[in-house]
Tab-separated table of C-alpha atoms in Angstrom:
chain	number	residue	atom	x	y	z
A	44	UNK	CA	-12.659	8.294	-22.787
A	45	UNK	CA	-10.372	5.166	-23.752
A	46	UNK	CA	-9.885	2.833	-20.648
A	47	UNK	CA	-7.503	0.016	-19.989
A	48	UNK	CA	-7.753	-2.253	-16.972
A	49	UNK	CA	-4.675	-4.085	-15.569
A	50	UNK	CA	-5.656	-7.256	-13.278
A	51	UNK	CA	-3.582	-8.688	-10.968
A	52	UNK	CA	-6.007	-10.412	-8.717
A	53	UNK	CA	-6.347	-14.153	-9.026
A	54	UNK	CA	-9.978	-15.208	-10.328
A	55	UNK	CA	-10.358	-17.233	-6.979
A	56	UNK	CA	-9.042	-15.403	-4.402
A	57	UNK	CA	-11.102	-12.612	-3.112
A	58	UNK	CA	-13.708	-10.275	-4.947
A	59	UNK	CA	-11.403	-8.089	-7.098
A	60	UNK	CA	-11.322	-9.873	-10.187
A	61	UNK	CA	-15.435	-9.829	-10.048
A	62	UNK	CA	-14.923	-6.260	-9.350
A	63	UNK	CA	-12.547	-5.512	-12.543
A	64	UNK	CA	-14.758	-7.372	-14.632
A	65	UNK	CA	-17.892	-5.464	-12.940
A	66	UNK	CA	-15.776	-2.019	-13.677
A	67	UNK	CA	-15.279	-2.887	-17.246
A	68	UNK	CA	-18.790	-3.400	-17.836
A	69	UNK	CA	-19.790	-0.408	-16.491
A	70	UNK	CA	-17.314	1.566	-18.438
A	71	UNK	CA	-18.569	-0.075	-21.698
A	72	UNK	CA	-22.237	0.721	-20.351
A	73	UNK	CA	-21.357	4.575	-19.979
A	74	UNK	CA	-20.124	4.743	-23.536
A	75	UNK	CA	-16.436	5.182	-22.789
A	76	UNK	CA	-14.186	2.569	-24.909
A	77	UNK	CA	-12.626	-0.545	-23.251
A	78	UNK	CA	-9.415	-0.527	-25.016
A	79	UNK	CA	-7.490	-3.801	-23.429
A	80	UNK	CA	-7.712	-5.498	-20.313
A	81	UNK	CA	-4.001	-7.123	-19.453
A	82	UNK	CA	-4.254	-10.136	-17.149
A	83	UNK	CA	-0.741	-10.190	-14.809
A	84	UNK	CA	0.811	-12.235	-12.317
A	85	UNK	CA	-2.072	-14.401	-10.451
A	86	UNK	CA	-4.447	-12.274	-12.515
A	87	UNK	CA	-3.640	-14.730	-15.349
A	88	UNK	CA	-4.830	-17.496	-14.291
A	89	UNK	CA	-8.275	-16.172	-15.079
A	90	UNK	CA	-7.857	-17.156	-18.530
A	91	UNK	CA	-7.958	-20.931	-17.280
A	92	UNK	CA	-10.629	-23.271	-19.421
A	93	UNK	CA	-10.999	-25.541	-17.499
A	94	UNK	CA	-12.100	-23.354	-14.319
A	95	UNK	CA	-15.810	-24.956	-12.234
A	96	UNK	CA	-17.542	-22.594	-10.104
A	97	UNK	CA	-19.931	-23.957	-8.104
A	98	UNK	CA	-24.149	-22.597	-8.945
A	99	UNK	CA	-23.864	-20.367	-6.304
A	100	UNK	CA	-21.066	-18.307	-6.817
A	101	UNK	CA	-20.026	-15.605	-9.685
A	102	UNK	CA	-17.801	-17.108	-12.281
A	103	UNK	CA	-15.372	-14.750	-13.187
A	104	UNK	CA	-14.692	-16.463	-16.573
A	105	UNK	CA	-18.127	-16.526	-17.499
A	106	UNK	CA	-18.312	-12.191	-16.765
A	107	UNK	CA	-14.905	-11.765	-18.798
A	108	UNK	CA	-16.002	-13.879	-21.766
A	109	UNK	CA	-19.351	-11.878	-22.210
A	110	UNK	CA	-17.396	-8.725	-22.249
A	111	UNK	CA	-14.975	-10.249	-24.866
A	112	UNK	CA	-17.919	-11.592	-26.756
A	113	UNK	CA	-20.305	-8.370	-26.888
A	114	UNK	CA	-17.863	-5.360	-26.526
A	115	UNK	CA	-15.235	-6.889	-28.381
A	116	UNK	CA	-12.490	-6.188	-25.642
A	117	UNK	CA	-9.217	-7.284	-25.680
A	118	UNK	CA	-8.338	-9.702	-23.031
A	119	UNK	CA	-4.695	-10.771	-22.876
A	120	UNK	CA	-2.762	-12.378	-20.240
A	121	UNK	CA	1.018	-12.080	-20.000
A	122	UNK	CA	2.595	-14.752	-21.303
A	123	UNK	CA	5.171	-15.354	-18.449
A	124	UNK	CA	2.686	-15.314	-16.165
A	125	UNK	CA	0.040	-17.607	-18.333
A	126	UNK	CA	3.107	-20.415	-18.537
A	127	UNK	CA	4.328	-19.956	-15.254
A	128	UNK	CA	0.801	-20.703	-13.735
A	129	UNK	CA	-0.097	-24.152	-16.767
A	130	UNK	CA	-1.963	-21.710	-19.285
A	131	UNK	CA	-1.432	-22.712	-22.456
A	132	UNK	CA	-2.644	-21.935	-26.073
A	133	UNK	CA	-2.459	-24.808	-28.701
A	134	UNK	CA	0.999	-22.913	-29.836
A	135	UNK	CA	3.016	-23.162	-26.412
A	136	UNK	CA	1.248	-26.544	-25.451
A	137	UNK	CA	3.238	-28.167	-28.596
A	138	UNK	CA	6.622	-25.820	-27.906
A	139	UNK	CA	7.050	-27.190	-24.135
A	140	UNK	CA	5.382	-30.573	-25.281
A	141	UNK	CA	1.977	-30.645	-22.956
A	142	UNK	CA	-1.246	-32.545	-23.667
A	143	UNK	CA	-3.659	-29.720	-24.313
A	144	UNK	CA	-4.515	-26.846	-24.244
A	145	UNK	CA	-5.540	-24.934	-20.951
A	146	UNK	CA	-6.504	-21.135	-22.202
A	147	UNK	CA	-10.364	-20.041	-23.028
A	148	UNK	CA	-10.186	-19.390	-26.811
A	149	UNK	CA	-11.215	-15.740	-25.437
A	150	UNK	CA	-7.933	-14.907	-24.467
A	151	UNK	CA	-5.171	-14.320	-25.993
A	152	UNK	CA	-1.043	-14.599	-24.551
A	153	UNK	CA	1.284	-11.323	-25.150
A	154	UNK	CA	4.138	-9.781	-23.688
A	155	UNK	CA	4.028	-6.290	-21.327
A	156	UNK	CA	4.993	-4.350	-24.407
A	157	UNK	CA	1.011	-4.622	-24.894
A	158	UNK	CA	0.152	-3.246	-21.741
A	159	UNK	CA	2.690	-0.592	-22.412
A	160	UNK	CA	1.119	-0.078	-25.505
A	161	UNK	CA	-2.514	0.079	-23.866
A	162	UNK	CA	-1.058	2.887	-21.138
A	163	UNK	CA	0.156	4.908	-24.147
A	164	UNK	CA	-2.879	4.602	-25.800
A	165	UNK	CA	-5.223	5.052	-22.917
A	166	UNK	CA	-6.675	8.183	-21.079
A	167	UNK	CA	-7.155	5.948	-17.958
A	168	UNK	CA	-5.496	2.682	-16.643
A	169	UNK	CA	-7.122	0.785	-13.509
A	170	UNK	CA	-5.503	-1.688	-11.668
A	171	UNK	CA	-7.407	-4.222	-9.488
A	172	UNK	CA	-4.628	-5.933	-7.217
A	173	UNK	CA	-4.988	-8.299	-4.613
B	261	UNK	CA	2.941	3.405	-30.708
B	262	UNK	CA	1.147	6.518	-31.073
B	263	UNK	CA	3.306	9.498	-31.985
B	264	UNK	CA	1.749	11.979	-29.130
B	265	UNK	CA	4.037	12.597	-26.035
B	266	UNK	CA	4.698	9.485	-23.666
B	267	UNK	CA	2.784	9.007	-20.743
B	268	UNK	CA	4.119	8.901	-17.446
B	269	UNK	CA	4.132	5.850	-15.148
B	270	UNK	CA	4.632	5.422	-11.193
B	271	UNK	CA	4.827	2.360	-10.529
B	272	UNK	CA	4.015	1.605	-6.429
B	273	UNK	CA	5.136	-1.382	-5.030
B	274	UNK	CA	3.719	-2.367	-1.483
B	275	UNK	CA	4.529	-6.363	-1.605
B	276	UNK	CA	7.531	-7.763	-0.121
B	277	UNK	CA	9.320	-10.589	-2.742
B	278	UNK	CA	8.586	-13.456	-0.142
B	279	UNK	CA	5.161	-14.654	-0.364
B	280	UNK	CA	4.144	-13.563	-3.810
B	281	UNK	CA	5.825	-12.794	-6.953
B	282	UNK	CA	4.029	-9.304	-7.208
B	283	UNK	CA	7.319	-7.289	-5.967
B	284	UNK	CA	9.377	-8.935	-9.201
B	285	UNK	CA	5.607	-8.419	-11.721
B	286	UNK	CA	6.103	-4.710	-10.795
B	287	UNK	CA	9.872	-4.323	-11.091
B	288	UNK	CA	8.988	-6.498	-15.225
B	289	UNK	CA	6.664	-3.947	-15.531
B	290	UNK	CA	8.780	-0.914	-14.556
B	291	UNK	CA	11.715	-2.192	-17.158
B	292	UNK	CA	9.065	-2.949	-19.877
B	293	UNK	CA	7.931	0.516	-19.859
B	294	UNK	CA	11.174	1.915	-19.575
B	295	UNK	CA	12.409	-0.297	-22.673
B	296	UNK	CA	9.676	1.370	-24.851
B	297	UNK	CA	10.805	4.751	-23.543
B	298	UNK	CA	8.142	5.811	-21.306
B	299	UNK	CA	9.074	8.027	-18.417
B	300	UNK	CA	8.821	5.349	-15.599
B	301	UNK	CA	9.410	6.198	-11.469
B	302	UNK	CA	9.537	3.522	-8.959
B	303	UNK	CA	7.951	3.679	-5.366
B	304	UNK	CA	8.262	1.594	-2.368
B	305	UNK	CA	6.148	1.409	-0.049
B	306	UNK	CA	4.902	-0.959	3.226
B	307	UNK	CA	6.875	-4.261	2.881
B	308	UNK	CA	7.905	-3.521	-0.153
B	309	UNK	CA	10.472	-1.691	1.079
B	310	UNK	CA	11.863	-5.140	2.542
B	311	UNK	CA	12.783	-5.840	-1.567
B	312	UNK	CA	15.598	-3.351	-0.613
B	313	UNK	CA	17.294	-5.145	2.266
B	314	UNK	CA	21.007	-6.068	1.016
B	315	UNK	CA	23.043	-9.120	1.247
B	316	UNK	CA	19.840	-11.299	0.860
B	317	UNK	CA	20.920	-14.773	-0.089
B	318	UNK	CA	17.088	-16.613	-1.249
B	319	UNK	CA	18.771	-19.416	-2.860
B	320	UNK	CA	17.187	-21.446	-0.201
B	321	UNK	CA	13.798	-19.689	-0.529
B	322	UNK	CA	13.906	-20.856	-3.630
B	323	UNK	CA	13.151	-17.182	-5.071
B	324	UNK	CA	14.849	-14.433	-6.416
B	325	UNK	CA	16.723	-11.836	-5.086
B	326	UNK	CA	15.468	-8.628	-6.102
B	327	UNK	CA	18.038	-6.098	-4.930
B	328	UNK	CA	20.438	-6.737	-8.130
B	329	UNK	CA	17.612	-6.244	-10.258
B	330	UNK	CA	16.826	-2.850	-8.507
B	331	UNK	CA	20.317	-1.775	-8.486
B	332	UNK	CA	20.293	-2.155	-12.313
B	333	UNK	CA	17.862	0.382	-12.732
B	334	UNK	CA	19.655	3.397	-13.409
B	335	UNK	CA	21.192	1.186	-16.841
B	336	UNK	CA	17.253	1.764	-17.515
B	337	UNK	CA	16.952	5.140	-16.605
B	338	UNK	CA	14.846	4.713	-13.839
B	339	UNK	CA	16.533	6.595	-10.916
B	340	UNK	CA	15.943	8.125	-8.498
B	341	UNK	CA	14.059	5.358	-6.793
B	342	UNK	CA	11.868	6.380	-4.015
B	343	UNK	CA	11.112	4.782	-0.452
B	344	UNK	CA	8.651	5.544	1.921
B	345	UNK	CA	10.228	6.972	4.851
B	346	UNK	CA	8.161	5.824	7.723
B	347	UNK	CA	7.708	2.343	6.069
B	348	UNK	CA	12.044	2.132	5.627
B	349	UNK	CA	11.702	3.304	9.715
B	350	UNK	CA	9.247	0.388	10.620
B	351	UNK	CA	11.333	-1.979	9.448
B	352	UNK	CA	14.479	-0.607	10.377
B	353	UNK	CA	16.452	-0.122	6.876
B	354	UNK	CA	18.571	2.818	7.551
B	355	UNK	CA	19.578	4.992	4.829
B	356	UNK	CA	22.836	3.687	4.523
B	357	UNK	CA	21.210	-0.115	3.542
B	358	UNK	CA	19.433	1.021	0.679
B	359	UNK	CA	20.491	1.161	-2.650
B	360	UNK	CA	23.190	4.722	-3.616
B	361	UNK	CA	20.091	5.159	-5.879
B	362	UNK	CA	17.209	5.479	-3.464
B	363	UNK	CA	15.805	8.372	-2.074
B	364	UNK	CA	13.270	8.488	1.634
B	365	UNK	CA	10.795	10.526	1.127
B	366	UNK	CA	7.292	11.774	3.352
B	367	UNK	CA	4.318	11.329	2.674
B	368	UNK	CA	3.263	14.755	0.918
B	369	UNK	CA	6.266	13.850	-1.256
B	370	UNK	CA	4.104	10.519	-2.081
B	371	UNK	CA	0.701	12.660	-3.184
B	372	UNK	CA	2.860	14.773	-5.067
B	373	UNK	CA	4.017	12.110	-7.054
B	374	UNK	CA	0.586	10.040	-7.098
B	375	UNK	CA	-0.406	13.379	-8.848
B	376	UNK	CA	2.407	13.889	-11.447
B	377	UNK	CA	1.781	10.822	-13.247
B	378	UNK	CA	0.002	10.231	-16.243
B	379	UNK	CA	-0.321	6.523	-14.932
B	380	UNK	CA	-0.016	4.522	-11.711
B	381	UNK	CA	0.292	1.114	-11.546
B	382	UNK	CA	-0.036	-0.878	-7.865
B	383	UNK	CA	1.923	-3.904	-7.244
């Protein structure tokens, strides 16, 4: 079965961005195809670099990147929502004029036609909200 | 897109548009579909059905006002809308508040819906 996982939770706040990125790796585990994961809202600000979780707590980052690295999944977060909240790839750092940089290199920006795309694609779509 | 038949998306909205920005996410998300021509329904339920309260002036706020945005709908074809009865009654918006578009319906209406979608995406 194709899956596609929309996350609106915040990386921080609460236990449901842990529990999306928990979910997708058990869906990859089961043999089922992880088609796109589409960041939203506060949910976006999971693709932050520069994020520090203290040793004895879960980083969320750290669980999304290893399921971008080994399963190859697409992780995007919405690009209104990235800017909105200071995430930045090199491209829209120079177009508004910022320092840096602020996105993981994991991650890419793109518009809600892609999570359209992934809900017309998909047999499933999961949201983890707030 | 693939050339199969569109999926179907209800999109529930339980947030109220002061205090987060997950009320106007939803309504983005609603539009987006509908602009690549999937079959798209709205729901409103708990405080979200406090996005439908006319006359709101959140200039002050410092936020948007979501009602115009909902009353554009139908130019999307997304209409009816539908509101939770009993959450419209606990916070007192009458029938004749809402928008000409909107429609109160029960509970069993809701699971009916839930279970006509392809999709259902909570805001």
């Amino acid at each position: 079965m194709i899956y596609s996982l929309l996350v609106l939770a915040a990386p921080t706040s609460g236990h449901a961005s842990l529990t999306a990125a928990r979910f997708a790796q058990a869906v990859v585990a089961r043999g089922h195809q992880l088609k796109r994961v589409f960041f939203l809202d506060d949910g976006a600000l999971t693709g932050l670099a520069g994020t520090i979780t203290p040793q004895d707590e879960a980083s969320a980052l750290a669980q999304w990147q290893q399921l971008g690295a080994n399963h190859e999944v697409e992780l995007i977060l919405c690009i209104s929502s990235a800017l909105k909240r200071g995430v930045l790839d090199a491209t829209e750092a120079e177009r508004y004029e910022r320092n840096t940089a602020t996105m993981h290199p994991d991650f890419e920006l793109g518009g809600l036609g892609l999570l359209v795309e992934a809900m017309q694609t998909s047999d499933r779509l999961i949201t983890f909200g707030q | 897109m693939a050339t199969t038949a569109r999926k179907s998306v209800l999109v529930v909205t339980r947030h109220a548009h002061q205090g987060s920005a997950l009320g106007r996410s939803a309504l983005d998300a609603a539009l987006v579909s509908a602009t690549f021509e999937l079959p798209v329904t709205l729901l409103f339920q708990g405080q979200g059905v406090l996005q439908l309260l006319p006359e709101q002036d959140c200039t002050e706020a410092g936020i948007r006002n979501l009602r115009k945005v909902i009353e554009s709908l139908p130019l999307y074809d997304i209409t009816p809308i539908y509101v939770d009865a009993a959450a419209a009654a606990r916070y007192a918006l009458q029938a004749e508040l809402l928008p000409p578009q909107a429609q109160l319906i029960s509970l069993d209406r809701q699971r009916q819906l839930l279970a006509d979608h392809d999709h259902i995406l909570g805001f």
